mmCIF file of C-alpha atoms in Angstrom:
data_model
loop_
_atom_site.group_PDB
_atom_site.id
_atom_site.type_symbol
_atom_site.label_atom_id
_atom_site.label_comp_id
_atom_site.label_asym_id
_atom_site.label_seq_id
_atom_site.Cartn_x
_atom_site.Cartn_y
_atom_site.Cartn_z
ATOM 1 C CA UNK I 1 0.000 0.000 0.000
ATOM 2 C CA UNK I 2 2.873 2.372 0.813
ATOM 3 C CA UNK I 3 4.491 1.612 -2.526
ATOM 4 C CA UNK I 4 1.261 2.327 -4.392
ATOM 5 C CA UNK I 5 0.764 5.637 -2.554
ATOM 6 C CA UNK I 6 4.378 6.623 -3.228
ATOM 7 C CA UNK I 7 4.035 5.679 -6.899
ATOM 8 C CA UNK I 8 0.821 7.758 -7.258
ATOM 9 C CA UNK I 9 2.482 10.692 -5.481
ATOM 10 C CA UNK I 10 5.482 10.546 -7.862
ATOM 11 C CA UNK I 11 3.240 10.365 -10.940
ATOM 12 C CA UNK I 12 1.151 13.306 -9.683
ATOM 13 C CA UNK I 13 4.284 15.339 -8.944
ATOM 14 C CA UNK I 14 5.732 14.668 -12.392
ATOM 15 C CA UNK I 15 2.410 15.513 -13.972
ATOM 16 C CA UNK I 16 2.208 18.859 -12.206
ATOM 17 C CA UNK I 17 5.832 19.767 -12.902
ATOM 18 C CA UNK I 18 5.492 19.074 -16.600
ATOM 19 C CA UNK I 19 2.666 21.630 -17.019
ATOM 20 C CA UNK I 20 3.716 24.592 -19.106
ATOM 21 C CA UNK I 21 2.647 28.108 -18.166
ATOM 22 C CA UNK I 22 1.999 30.370 -21.139
ATOM 23 C CA UNK I 23 2.511 34.079 -20.576
ATOM 24 C CA UNK I 24 0.505 36.262 -22.903
ATOM 25 C CA UNK I 25 1.957 39.743 -23.254
ATOM 26 C CA UNK I 26 -0.233 42.468 -24.673
ATOM 27 C CA UNK I 27 1.268 44.594 -27.396
ATOM 28 C CA UNK I 28 3.169 47.672 -26.316
ATOM 29 C CA UNK I 29 1.223 50.909 -25.974
ATOM 30 C CA UNK I 30 1.191 53.225 -28.949
ATOM 31 C CA UNK I 31 3.252 56.139 -27.652
ATOM 32 C CA UNK I 32 3.870 59.009 -30.040
ATOM 33 C CA UNK I 33 6.544 61.717 -30.142
ATOM 34 C CA UNK I 34 5.766 64.937 -32.006
ATOM 35 C CA UNK I 35 8.447 67.535 -32.829
ATOM 36 C CA UNK I 36 7.321 71.127 -33.413
ATOM 37 C CA UNK I 37 9.256 74.335 -34.042
ATOM 38 C CA UNK I 38 8.311 77.780 -32.734
ATOM 39 C CA UNK I 39 9.678 80.772 -34.611
ATOM 40 C CA UNK I 40 10.520 83.868 -32.532
ATOM 41 C CA UNK I 41 7.774 85.863 -34.258
ATOM 42 C CA UNK I 42 5.106 83.375 -33.064
ATOM 43 C CA UNK I 43 5.458 84.400 -29.397
ATOM 44 C CA UNK I 44 2.978 87.056 -28.321
ATOM 45 C CA UNK I 45 3.051 89.177 -25.181
ATOM 46 C CA UNK I 46 -0.232 88.453 -23.357
ATOM 47 C CA UNK I 47 0.378 90.813 -20.458
ATOM 48 C CA UNK I 48 3.496 92.382 -19.019
ATOM 49 C CA UNK I 49 4.504 89.072 -17.464
ATOM 50 C CA UNK I 50 3.687 86.380 -20.048
ATOM 51 C CA UNK I 51 4.786 85.410 -23.549
ATOM 52 C CA UNK I 52 2.555 82.732 -25.027
ATOM 53 C CA UNK I 53 2.269 80.534 -28.110
ATOM 54 C CA UNK I 54 -0.280 77.882 -29.082
ATOM 55 C CA UNK I 55 0.680 74.766 -31.042
ATOM 56 C CA UNK I 56 -2.146 73.092 -32.945
ATOM 57 C CA UNK I 57 -2.126 69.320 -33.467
ATOM 58 C CA UNK I 58 -5.093 67.147 -34.428
ATOM 59 C CA UNK I 59 -3.450 64.087 -32.827
ATOM 60 C CA UNK I 60 -4.470 65.472 -29.439
ATOM 61 C CA UNK I 61 -8.000 64.235 -29.987
ATOM 62 C CA UNK I 62 -10.719 63.788 -27.384
ATOM 63 C CA UNK I 63 -9.553 60.301 -26.338
ATOM 64 C CA UNK I 64 -5.926 61.418 -26.049
ATOM 65 C CA UNK I 65 -6.920 64.550 -24.125
ATOM 66 C CA UNK I 66 -9.141 62.640 -21.686
ATOM 67 C CA UNK I 67 -7.215 59.372 -21.194
ATOM 68 C CA UNK I 68 -3.534 59.666 -22.083
ATOM 69 C CA UNK I 69 -0.472 61.333 -20.608
ATOM 70 C CA UNK I 70 0.935 64.372 -22.403
ATOM 71 C CA UNK I 71 4.510 65.511 -21.705
ATOM 72 C CA UNK I 72 6.162 68.605 -23.185
ATOM 73 C CA UNK I 73 9.877 69.373 -23.508
ATOM 74 C CA UNK I 74 11.633 72.423 -24.975
ATOM 75 C CA UNK I 75 15.073 72.946 -26.412
ATOM 76 C CA UNK I 76 15.924 76.613 -25.963
ATOM 77 C CA UNK I 77 18.237 78.380 -28.368
ATOM 78 C CA UNK I 78 20.749 76.261 -30.273
ATOM 79 C CA UNK I 79 21.170 73.637 -27.547
ATOM 80 C CA UNK I 80 21.157 69.911 -28.146
ATOM 81 C CA UNK I 81 19.157 68.972 -25.073
ATOM 82 C CA UNK I 82 15.546 69.114 -23.940
ATOM 83 C CA UNK I 83 14.189 70.403 -20.643
ATOM 84 C CA UNK I 84 10.855 69.111 -19.397
ATOM 85 C CA UNK I 85 8.219 71.740 -18.767
ATOM 86 C CA UNK I 86 7.452 73.111 -16.176
ATOM 87 C CA UNK I 87 10.791 74.595 -15.136
ATOM 88 C CA UNK I 88 12.335 77.914 -14.135
ATOM 89 C CA UNK I 89 15.524 79.259 -15.667
ATOM 90 C CA UNK I 90 17.026 82.661 -14.917
ATOM 91 C CA UNK I 91 13.723 84.131 -13.623
ATOM 92 C CA UNK I 92 11.862 82.730 -16.660
ATOM 93 C CA UNK I 93 9.105 80.269 -15.693
ATOM 94 C CA UNK I 94 8.055 77.861 -18.477
ATOM 95 C CA UNK I 95 4.662 76.153 -18.251
ATOM 96 C CA UNK I 96 2.062 74.632 -20.546
ATOM 97 C CA UNK I 97 -1.640 73.890 -20.733
ATOM 98 C CA UNK I 98 -3.331 71.264 -22.873
ATOM 99 C CA UNK I 99 -6.702 71.404 -24.537
ATOM 100 C CA UNK I 100 -8.231 69.203 -27.173
ATOM 101 C CA UNK I 101 -6.284 69.849 -30.376
ATOM 102 C CA UNK I 102 -3.677 72.226 -28.952
ATOM 103 C CA UNK I 103 -0.950 72.938 -26.416
ATOM 104 C CA UNK I 104 -0.208 76.435 -25.135
ATOM 105 C CA UNK I 105 3.269 77.214 -23.841
ATOM 106 C CA UNK I 106 3.834 80.216 -21.580
ATOM 107 C CA UNK I 107 7.014 81.984 -20.509
ATOM 108 C CA UNK I 108 6.401 84.135 -17.465
ATOM 109 C CA UNK I 109 8.503 86.344 -15.295
ATOM 110 C CA UNK I 110 8.834 84.297 -12.134
ATOM 111 C CA UNK I 111 7.354 85.862 -9.010
ATOM 112 C CA UNK I 112 5.990 88.717 -11.156
ATOM 113 C CA UNK I 113 9.258 90.564 -11.068
ATOM 114 C CA UNK I 114 9.358 94.053 -12.501
ATOM 115 C CA UNK I 115 11.140 92.923 -15.651
ATOM 116 C CA UNK I 116 9.119 91.397 -18.465
ATOM 117 C CA UNK I 117 10.082 87.886 -19.564
ATOM 118 C CA UNK I 118 12.630 87.584 -22.341
ATOM 119 C CA UNK I 119 11.147 86.686 -25.704
ATOM 120 C CA UNK I 120 13.051 83.832 -27.405
ATOM 121 C CA UNK I 121 15.186 85.222 -30.238
ATOM 122 C CA UNK I 122 15.826 81.904 -31.991
ATOM 123 C CA UNK I 123 13.725 78.951 -33.073
ATOM 124 C CA UNK I 124 12.492 76.886 -30.132
ATOM 125 C CA UNK I 125 12.263 73.132 -30.673
ATOM 126 C CA UNK I 126 9.394 71.441 -28.806
ATOM 127 C CA UNK I 127 8.988 67.726 -28.183
ATOM 128 C CA UNK I 128 5.483 66.538 -27.293
ATOM 129 C CA UNK I 129 5.170 62.964 -26.041
ATOM 130 C CA UNK I 130 1.731 61.337 -26.031
ATOM 131 C CA UNK I 131 1.706 58.355 -23.653
ATOM 132 C CA UNK I 132 -1.151 55.975 -24.365
ATOM 133 C CA UNK I 133 -2.926 54.690 -21.295
ATOM 134 C CA UNK I 134 -4.849 51.432 -21.163
ATOM 135 C CA UNK I 135 -7.947 51.284 -19.016
#
């Protein structure tokens, strides 16, 4: 009886060990990077403390606006690096707002100092990253 129980236990153990677990991986999210350029003439002085520009893009549709993550980076001047907005540099505060179909970027004088913000005098490169979110 002990031999039969041991034999059944060994067979059951081998049967369970030989089972294969399949891992099903969903496809990667569809993230999108958009590069835009802002010419110096596109910036407009909204008030004494804010330069603003609006970038239009139809890829920021209702679903993207409501469900996905939207990151914005700028490359100021002739630099080869991006800085993620929001940030403050030399009393210039960079920020952005998103609406369906557009992104507005603002440069403000930080802490409402007496000096107006400095308008960019060269082309500003903007990287917009749309991060798809699964629900």
